[in-house]
Protein backbone atom coordinates (compact mmCIF):
# COMPACT_ATOMS: atom_id res chain seq x y z
CA UNK A 1 0.00 0.00 0.00
CA UNK A 2 1.35 3.39 -0.93
CA UNK A 3 0.29 6.94 -1.64
CA UNK A 4 1.57 8.97 -4.59
CA UNK A 5 1.09 12.75 -4.56
CA UNK A 6 1.56 14.79 -7.71
CA UNK A 7 2.61 17.99 -5.96
CA UNK A 8 3.47 19.24 -2.54
CA UNK A 9 0.19 21.18 -2.50
CA UNK A 10 -1.63 17.81 -2.57
CA UNK A 11 0.02 16.71 0.67
CA UNK A 12 -2.82 17.55 3.06
CA UNK A 13 -5.09 15.09 1.25
CA UNK A 14 -2.29 12.52 0.98
CA UNK A 15 -1.65 12.80 4.73
CA UNK A 16 -5.36 12.38 5.44
CA UNK A 17 -5.30 9.10 3.51
CA UNK A 18 -2.11 7.99 5.27
CA UNK A 19 -3.57 8.74 8.70
CA UNK A 20 -6.79 6.85 7.94
CA UNK A 21 -4.74 3.88 6.71
CA UNK A 22 -2.58 3.98 9.83
CA UNK A 23 -5.69 3.97 12.02
CA UNK A 24 -6.75 0.79 10.18
CA UNK A 25 -3.38 -0.87 10.72
CA UNK A 26 -1.76 -0.20 7.35
CA UNK A 27 1.54 1.62 6.94
CA UNK A 28 1.53 3.66 3.73
CA UNK A 29 4.58 5.62 2.65
CA UNK A 30 3.94 8.79 0.66
CA UNK A 31 5.86 9.32 -2.57
CA UNK A 32 5.54 13.07 -3.02
CA UNK A 33 6.09 15.63 -5.76
CA UNK A 34 6.07 13.24 -8.71
CA UNK A 35 3.56 14.98 -10.97
CA UNK A 36 3.77 14.33 -14.68
CA UNK A 37 4.72 17.91 -15.52
CA UNK A 38 8.21 16.66 -14.67
CA UNK A 39 7.84 13.06 -15.83
CA UNK A 40 11.38 12.13 -14.79
CA UNK A 41 10.36 12.63 -11.14
CA UNK A 42 7.78 9.88 -11.50
CA UNK A 43 9.91 7.50 -13.53
CA UNK A 44 12.74 7.77 -11.00
CA UNK A 45 10.40 6.38 -8.32
CA UNK A 46 8.57 3.74 -10.41
CA UNK A 47 10.44 0.74 -8.99
CA UNK A 48 9.37 1.76 -5.49
CA UNK A 49 5.78 2.49 -6.54
CA UNK A 50 5.46 -0.84 -8.37
CA UNK A 51 6.05 -2.64 -5.05
CA UNK A 52 2.75 -1.34 -3.62
CA UNK A 53 -0.24 -3.73 -3.73
CA UNK A 54 -2.67 -0.81 -3.96
CA UNK A 55 -1.82 2.78 -4.89
CA UNK A 56 -3.69 5.89 -3.84
CA UNK A 57 -2.84 8.68 -6.30
CA UNK A 58 -3.55 12.27 -5.25
CA UNK A 59 -3.50 15.08 -7.82
CA UNK A 60 -5.11 18.39 -8.65
CA UNK A 61 -4.80 20.67 -11.69
CA UNK A 62 -5.62 18.47 -14.72
CA UNK A 63 -5.25 15.13 -12.90
CA UNK A 64 -2.87 13.72 -15.51
CA UNK A 65 -1.09 11.60 -12.88
CA UNK A 66 -4.01 9.17 -12.66
CA UNK A 67 -3.93 7.90 -16.25
CA UNK A 68 -0.16 8.02 -16.62
CA UNK A 69 0.54 6.15 -13.38
CA UNK A 70 -2.24 3.59 -13.90
CA UNK A 71 -0.70 2.76 -17.27
CA UNK A 72 2.69 2.12 -15.68
CA UNK A 73 1.75 -0.11 -12.73
CA UNK A 74 -0.11 -3.39 -12.28
CA UNK A 75 -1.72 -2.55 -8.92
CA UNK A 76 -5.20 -1.07 -8.61
CA UNK A 77 -5.11 2.71 -8.43
CA UNK A 78 -7.48 4.84 -6.38
CA UNK A 79 -7.61 8.37 -7.79
CA UNK A 80 -8.17 11.26 -5.40
CA UNK A 81 -8.66 14.53 -7.26
CA UNK A 82 -7.82 17.57 -5.19
CA UNK A 83 -9.16 21.10 -5.24
CA UNK A 84 -5.62 22.34 -5.90
CA UNK A 85 -5.27 24.43 -9.02
CA UNK A 86 -6.22 27.74 -10.52
CA UNK A 87 -8.16 29.08 -13.45
CA UNK A 88 -10.12 26.39 -15.24
CA UNK A 89 -9.00 23.71 -12.76
CA UNK A 90 -12.35 24.66 -11.18
CA UNK A 91 -11.79 23.57 -7.61
CA UNK A 92 -10.90 20.00 -8.52
CA UNK A 93 -13.63 19.31 -11.08
CA UNK A 94 -11.17 19.09 -13.97
CA UNK A 95 -9.09 16.50 -12.09
CA UNK A 96 -12.27 14.63 -11.09
CA UNK A 97 -13.52 14.48 -14.67
CA UNK A 98 -10.08 13.41 -15.91
CA UNK A 99 -10.04 10.57 -13.39
CA UNK A 100 -13.55 9.48 -14.33
CA UNK A 101 -12.72 9.60 -18.04
CA UNK A 102 -9.36 7.82 -17.74
CA UNK A 103 -8.66 5.28 -20.43
CA UNK A 104 -6.25 3.41 -18.16
CA UNK A 105 -7.78 0.22 -16.75
CA UNK A 106 -8.10 -0.32 -13.01
CA UNK A 107 -8.70 3.25 -11.88
CA UNK A 108 -11.17 3.71 -9.03
CA UNK A 109 -12.23 7.30 -8.31
CA UNK A 110 -13.33 8.98 -5.08
CA UNK A 111 -14.65 12.50 -4.65
CA UNK A 112 -12.59 15.69 -4.56
CA UNK A 113 -10.28 15.93 -1.52
CA UNK A 114 -11.58 12.61 -0.14
CA UNK A 115 -8.39 11.06 1.24
CA UNK A 116 -10.43 9.26 3.89
CA UNK A 117 -12.68 7.64 1.27
CA UNK A 118 -9.66 6.50 -0.72
CA UNK A 119 -8.17 4.92 2.40
CA UNK A 120 -11.45 3.16 3.18
CA UNK A 121 -11.57 1.73 -0.35
CA UNK A 122 -7.94 0.62 -0.10
CA UNK A 123 -8.55 -1.14 3.22
CA UNK A 124 -11.46 -3.05 1.68
CA UNK A 125 -9.34 -4.01 -1.35
CA UNK A 126 -6.53 -5.27 0.85
CA UNK A 127 -8.87 -7.24 3.11
CA UNK A 128 -10.19 -9.20 0.10
CA UNK A 129 -6.79 -10.67 -0.79
mmCIF file of C-alpha atoms in Angstrom:
data_model
loop_
_atom_site.group_PDB
_atom_site.id
_atom_site.type_symbol
_atom_site.label_atom_id
_atom_site.label_comp_id
_atom_site.label_asym_id
_atom_site.label_seq_id
_atom_site.Cartn_x
_atom_site.Cartn_y
_atom_site.Cartn_z
ATOM 1 C CA UNK A 1 0.000 0.000 0.000
ATOM 2 C CA UNK A 2 1.352 3.390 -0.933
ATOM 3 C CA UNK A 3 0.287 6.940 -1.641
ATOM 4 C CA UNK A 4 1.570 8.969 -4.586
ATOM 5 C CA UNK A 5 1.090 12.752 -4.562
ATOM 6 C CA UNK A 6 1.561 14.788 -7.713
ATOM 7 C CA UNK A 7 2.614 17.988 -5.963
ATOM 8 C CA UNK A 8 3.468 19.243 -2.536
ATOM 9 C CA UNK A 9 0.188 21.178 -2.505
ATOM 10 C CA UNK A 10 -1.634 17.806 -2.566
ATOM 11 C CA UNK A 11 0.020 16.707 0.671
ATOM 12 C CA UNK A 12 -2.820 17.553 3.059
ATOM 13 C CA UNK A 13 -5.093 15.095 1.254
ATOM 14 C CA UNK A 14 -2.287 12.517 0.977
ATOM 15 C CA UNK A 15 -1.645 12.805 4.727
ATOM 16 C CA UNK A 16 -5.360 12.381 5.436
ATOM 17 C CA UNK A 17 -5.301 9.104 3.509
ATOM 18 C CA UNK A 18 -2.114 7.986 5.266
ATOM 19 C CA UNK A 19 -3.567 8.745 8.696
ATOM 20 C CA UNK A 20 -6.788 6.846 7.941
ATOM 21 C CA UNK A 21 -4.744 3.877 6.711
ATOM 22 C CA UNK A 22 -2.577 3.980 9.830
ATOM 23 C CA UNK A 23 -5.691 3.967 12.016
ATOM 24 C CA UNK A 24 -6.747 0.795 10.181
ATOM 25 C CA UNK A 25 -3.378 -0.872 10.725
ATOM 26 C CA UNK A 26 -1.758 -0.197 7.351
ATOM 27 C CA UNK A 27 1.538 1.621 6.936
ATOM 28 C CA UNK A 28 1.529 3.658 3.732
ATOM 29 C CA UNK A 29 4.576 5.620 2.652
ATOM 30 C CA UNK A 30 3.943 8.788 0.663
ATOM 31 C CA UNK A 31 5.857 9.322 -2.572
ATOM 32 C CA UNK A 32 5.539 13.073 -3.022
ATOM 33 C CA UNK A 33 6.090 15.632 -5.761
ATOM 34 C CA UNK A 34 6.066 13.239 -8.708
ATOM 35 C CA UNK A 35 3.564 14.981 -10.966
ATOM 36 C CA UNK A 36 3.768 14.333 -14.676
ATOM 37 C CA UNK A 37 4.716 17.911 -15.521
ATOM 38 C CA UNK A 38 8.208 16.659 -14.665
ATOM 39 C CA UNK A 39 7.835 13.062 -15.830
ATOM 40 C CA UNK A 40 11.379 12.127 -14.791
ATOM 41 C CA UNK A 41 10.362 12.635 -11.140
ATOM 42 C CA UNK A 42 7.778 9.877 -11.499
ATOM 43 C CA UNK A 43 9.913 7.499 -13.534
ATOM 44 C CA UNK A 44 12.744 7.770 -11.001
ATOM 45 C CA UNK A 45 10.400 6.377 -8.318
ATOM 46 C CA UNK A 46 8.573 3.742 -10.406
ATOM 47 C CA UNK A 47 10.442 0.742 -8.991
ATOM 48 C CA UNK A 48 9.369 1.759 -5.490
ATOM 49 C CA UNK A 49 5.777 2.493 -6.536
ATOM 50 C CA UNK A 50 5.465 -0.844 -8.369
ATOM 51 C CA UNK A 51 6.052 -2.638 -5.049
ATOM 52 C CA UNK A 52 2.748 -1.344 -3.617
ATOM 53 C CA UNK A 53 -0.238 -3.734 -3.728
ATOM 54 C CA UNK A 54 -2.675 -0.810 -3.958
ATOM 55 C CA UNK A 55 -1.822 2.778 -4.892
ATOM 56 C CA UNK A 56 -3.687 5.893 -3.840
ATOM 57 C CA UNK A 57 -2.843 8.682 -6.295
ATOM 58 C CA UNK A 58 -3.545 12.269 -5.248
ATOM 59 C CA UNK A 59 -3.501 15.076 -7.818
ATOM 60 C CA UNK A 60 -5.108 18.389 -8.651
ATOM 61 C CA UNK A 61 -4.802 20.667 -11.688
ATOM 62 C CA UNK A 62 -5.618 18.469 -14.719
ATOM 63 C CA UNK A 63 -5.246 15.132 -12.902
ATOM 64 C CA UNK A 64 -2.866 13.719 -15.505
ATOM 65 C CA UNK A 65 -1.093 11.604 -12.879
ATOM 66 C CA UNK A 66 -4.006 9.173 -12.663
ATOM 67 C CA UNK A 67 -3.926 7.899 -16.249
ATOM 68 C CA UNK A 68 -0.156 8.020 -16.617
ATOM 69 C CA UNK A 69 0.545 6.150 -13.381
ATOM 70 C CA UNK A 70 -2.236 3.590 -13.902
ATOM 71 C CA UNK A 71 -0.704 2.759 -17.272
ATOM 72 C CA UNK A 72 2.686 2.119 -15.684
ATOM 73 C CA UNK A 73 1.752 -0.111 -12.728
ATOM 74 C CA UNK A 74 -0.112 -3.387 -12.276
ATOM 75 C CA UNK A 75 -1.722 -2.550 -8.916
ATOM 76 C CA UNK A 76 -5.200 -1.072 -8.606
ATOM 77 C CA UNK A 77 -5.108 2.708 -8.434
ATOM 78 C CA UNK A 78 -7.483 4.841 -6.379
ATOM 79 C CA UNK A 79 -7.610 8.368 -7.794
ATOM 80 C CA UNK A 80 -8.173 11.258 -5.403
ATOM 81 C CA UNK A 81 -8.662 14.528 -7.265
ATOM 82 C CA UNK A 82 -7.823 17.570 -5.186
ATOM 83 C CA UNK A 83 -9.156 21.096 -5.243
ATOM 84 C CA UNK A 84 -5.617 22.343 -5.897
ATOM 85 C CA UNK A 85 -5.265 24.434 -9.016
ATOM 86 C CA UNK A 86 -6.219 27.738 -10.516
ATOM 87 C CA UNK A 87 -8.162 29.077 -13.455
ATOM 88 C CA UNK A 88 -10.124 26.387 -15.243
ATOM 89 C CA UNK A 89 -8.997 23.706 -12.760
ATOM 90 C CA UNK A 90 -12.349 24.663 -11.185
ATOM 91 C CA UNK A 91 -11.794 23.570 -7.607
ATOM 92 C CA UNK A 92 -10.903 20.005 -8.522
ATOM 93 C CA UNK A 93 -13.631 19.311 -11.081
ATOM 94 C CA UNK A 94 -11.170 19.090 -13.973
ATOM 95 C CA UNK A 95 -9.090 16.495 -12.089
ATOM 96 C CA UNK A 96 -12.271 14.628 -11.089
ATOM 97 C CA UNK A 97 -13.519 14.481 -14.666
ATOM 98 C CA UNK A 98 -10.085 13.413 -15.914
ATOM 99 C CA UNK A 99 -10.040 10.573 -13.387
ATOM 100 C CA UNK A 100 -13.554 9.477 -14.327
ATOM 101 C CA UNK A 101 -12.722 9.596 -18.038
ATOM 102 C CA UNK A 102 -9.356 7.823 -17.737
ATOM 103 C CA UNK A 103 -8.664 5.283 -20.432
ATOM 104 C CA UNK A 104 -6.253 3.407 -18.161
ATOM 105 C CA UNK A 105 -7.783 0.222 -16.748
ATOM 106 C CA UNK A 106 -8.100 -0.321 -13.011
ATOM 107 C CA UNK A 107 -8.698 3.250 -11.877
ATOM 108 C CA UNK A 108 -11.171 3.711 -9.028
ATOM 109 C CA UNK A 109 -12.228 7.304 -8.309
ATOM 110 C CA UNK A 110 -13.327 8.982 -5.082
ATOM 111 C CA UNK A 111 -14.647 12.495 -4.650
ATOM 112 C CA UNK A 112 -12.587 15.685 -4.561
ATOM 113 C CA UNK A 113 -10.275 15.933 -1.516
ATOM 114 C CA UNK A 114 -11.576 12.607 -0.141
ATOM 115 C CA UNK A 115 -8.390 11.061 1.240
ATOM 116 C CA UNK A 116 -10.427 9.256 3.892
ATOM 117 C CA UNK A 117 -12.681 7.641 1.271
ATOM 118 C CA UNK A 118 -9.657 6.502 -0.720
ATOM 119 C CA UNK A 119 -8.166 4.919 2.395
ATOM 120 C CA UNK A 120 -11.455 3.159 3.179
ATOM 121 C CA UNK A 121 -11.570 1.731 -0.349
ATOM 122 C CA UNK A 122 -7.941 0.620 -0.104
ATOM 123 C CA UNK A 123 -8.549 -1.135 3.225
ATOM 124 C CA UNK A 124 -11.459 -3.047 1.677
ATOM 125 C CA UNK A 125 -9.338 -4.010 -1.351
ATOM 126 C CA UNK A 126 -6.530 -5.271 0.855
ATOM 127 C CA UNK A 127 -8.866 -7.242 3.106
ATOM 128 C CA UNK A 128 -10.185 -9.197 0.098
ATOM 129 C CA UNK A 129 -6.794 -10.669 -0.793
#
